[in-house]
Amino acid sequence: MTVFTQELIFGLVGGLGLFLFGLFLMGQGFQKIAGDRIRRFLERTKSPLPAAVTGILLTVVLQDGAAAVVLVVSLLNFGLIRLKQALCMLFGINLGITVIVHLISFRLEHYHLLAVAVGFLLYYFGRKRFTRYLGYSILGFGLVFTGLNTLLTVMKPLADDLLVQGVVSRFSRWPLWGYLSGAVATFLVQNSPATIGLLQILAGQPVMKGSLCLSLLPLSATLPFLFGTNLGICTTATLASLKANIQTKRAVLAQWIFNLVTAFFCLLLVDPFSRLVRAVVRGLWVFTGWIGEFFFLIPAKLMPQEIYLLSREIAVAHTIYNLLILIVWLPLLNPLVKTVERLLPARRPEDELGETVFLNERMFDAPPLALRLATKEILKMADLTLAMLGLAQTVFTKGDPSFIREVQQKEDVVDSYQERITHYLSNLLSRSILTAAQSQYLAGLFHVVNDVERIADHACNITRCAEEKIKEKLPFSTLAISELELLYDKVTALCQKSFLALKEDDPEEARQVLEREEAVDRLKEEMRQNHINRLNQGKCWPASGILYMEIISNLERIADHAANIAQVVLRKKRGV
């Protein structure tokens, strides 16, 4: 390996690594600044245009178009958003990528080290959460341009290489070659801004043709590659939807349709499209020069050579192309949805709904959503425990042993839920950067999982008491049965309200749980005293009395676990 080849490989790999790591740091910083507002905003966005704006904001926050697409696909699969909402978000994600492309098209090579220094100082010495994560984002911003400068340096000698010139010249002669190259490159890198950044650097390399200094690739030759980056994101979404429900597959199919159809017409009109882009860029240049001359008394500069505008032209072309997708396809949203529904019909009713599995480690890039999805999985587990409580009550009060085995089977499923959710939360804790509030809530969810599992255990204990009552034919007075049913109903209602507080993230419901738990404690003490009185009067069979007290004790502990869950909701709202 020659020294030049070694420097080229190391420079390409290192520069691209710095670029991608910088985007990652920027995304992490923006996510921590946004906090839980991301999740709430996503869940409340319903109409098409705000959903598209949400897609833009989501991409800017994550600093990664592929990650944003996977996130939207996962949200649709989990039932958190609807198909039309997801499609509008996909339109917006394309425009969000444009924002990042414009950002990296600015030549800031003289300030990137300053950004690294400022970002580090803010992160290392900042005391407030906002200041530290702002520093995190600025540090990432500096690393992005450090990586770009590294790539720019190592790619300069490539422009004079005849082999490189022969390969890239195919982009001009065969637009389909450029389109497929853009798709494959984006799929391999899994980051379309990085692919477009490489295109801007490579195409802008100067090539001497006589006395003229031209760019390695003209704008018209870069456009097919640029269009292909959107298709590369489609492949990422396809992989994310392989095991998803029918709605998710429809969204991915729709994404393929609107990208391929739009690209087909734009590839046929590459030359008019490139002329439009040049006209827009030159118009913007003149307009901004006029503003500087009018407001700041700065003389308007002469129009620079095309090679110096190519990077900006690529960014503008990306904007126009994705804005065209939004303008054309947003009014056609309903026909598009009907088309994909015909192409992918639901064969069975259960296919339409899909079996939702909320735990997905791809969501670790967005901790607020990952925590919300873990909560939804816990609520599925909670519904199972409520069913167990109802079955246990039926077995005891009705003397029906047919449900005993079902309670035991459900208890095994609850244990499985506990194991999987705990594993998921542990991975989230170790692999994601969480804010203090998110870490506190995650710790609370660990306790909630255990509380729900303990409620299921107490339901099994009550079932065993009922089984013993049936097996030994132990007598219970009508008064004792009535008291137990009253306590049972109050505890079940307490659990339902506690789970509702967790689901709705509602502190008022949580406070009501704590108030009602005190009433349950008073009722429990009253029942114990009534039981003692019946024992003293010889009205209670001793063996029945033992079961009576054991059931009361289990119900009391169930109420305590419900109160613990309510406390987690309250601590989250207080930001403790």
PDB file of C-alpha atoms in Angstrom, residues 69-80 240 248 360 362-363 373:
ATOM      1  CA  VAL A  69     -37.804   7.151   9.167  1.00  0.00           C
ATOM      2  CA  VAL A  70     -37.242   4.085  11.375  1.00  0.00           C
ATOM      3  CA  LEU A  71     -38.757   5.982  14.299  1.00  0.00           C
ATOM      4  CA  VAL A  72     -41.902   6.881  12.325  1.00  0.00           C
ATOM      5  CA  VAL A  73     -42.230   3.303  11.030  1.00  0.00           C
ATOM      6  CA  SER A  74     -41.911   2.003  14.597  1.00  0.00           C
ATOM      7  CA  LEU A  75     -44.478   4.483  15.912  1.00  0.00           C
ATOM      8  CA  LEU A  76     -46.934   3.328  13.254  1.00  0.00           C
ATOM      9  CA  ASN A  77     -46.242  -0.309  14.066  1.00  0.00           C
ATOM     10  CA  PHE A  78     -46.838   0.386  17.763  1.00  0.00           C
ATOM     11  CA  GLY A  79     -50.166   2.081  17.019  1.00  0.00           C
ATOM     12  CA  LEU A  80     -49.072   5.500  18.305  1.00  0.00           C
ATOM     13  CA  ALA A 240     -37.446  -1.890   9.589  1.00  0.00           C
ATOM     14  CA  THR A 248     -46.497  -0.248   8.533  1.00  0.00           C
ATOM     15  CA  ASN A 360     -38.028  -2.335  20.334  1.00  0.00           C
ATOM     16  CA  ARG A 362     -34.375   0.770  17.713  1.00  0.00           C
ATOM     17  CA  MET A 363     -36.222   3.330  19.816  1.00  0.00           C
ATOM     18  CA  LEU A 373     -43.367   2.295  24.792  1.00  0.00           C
TER      19      LEU A 373
END
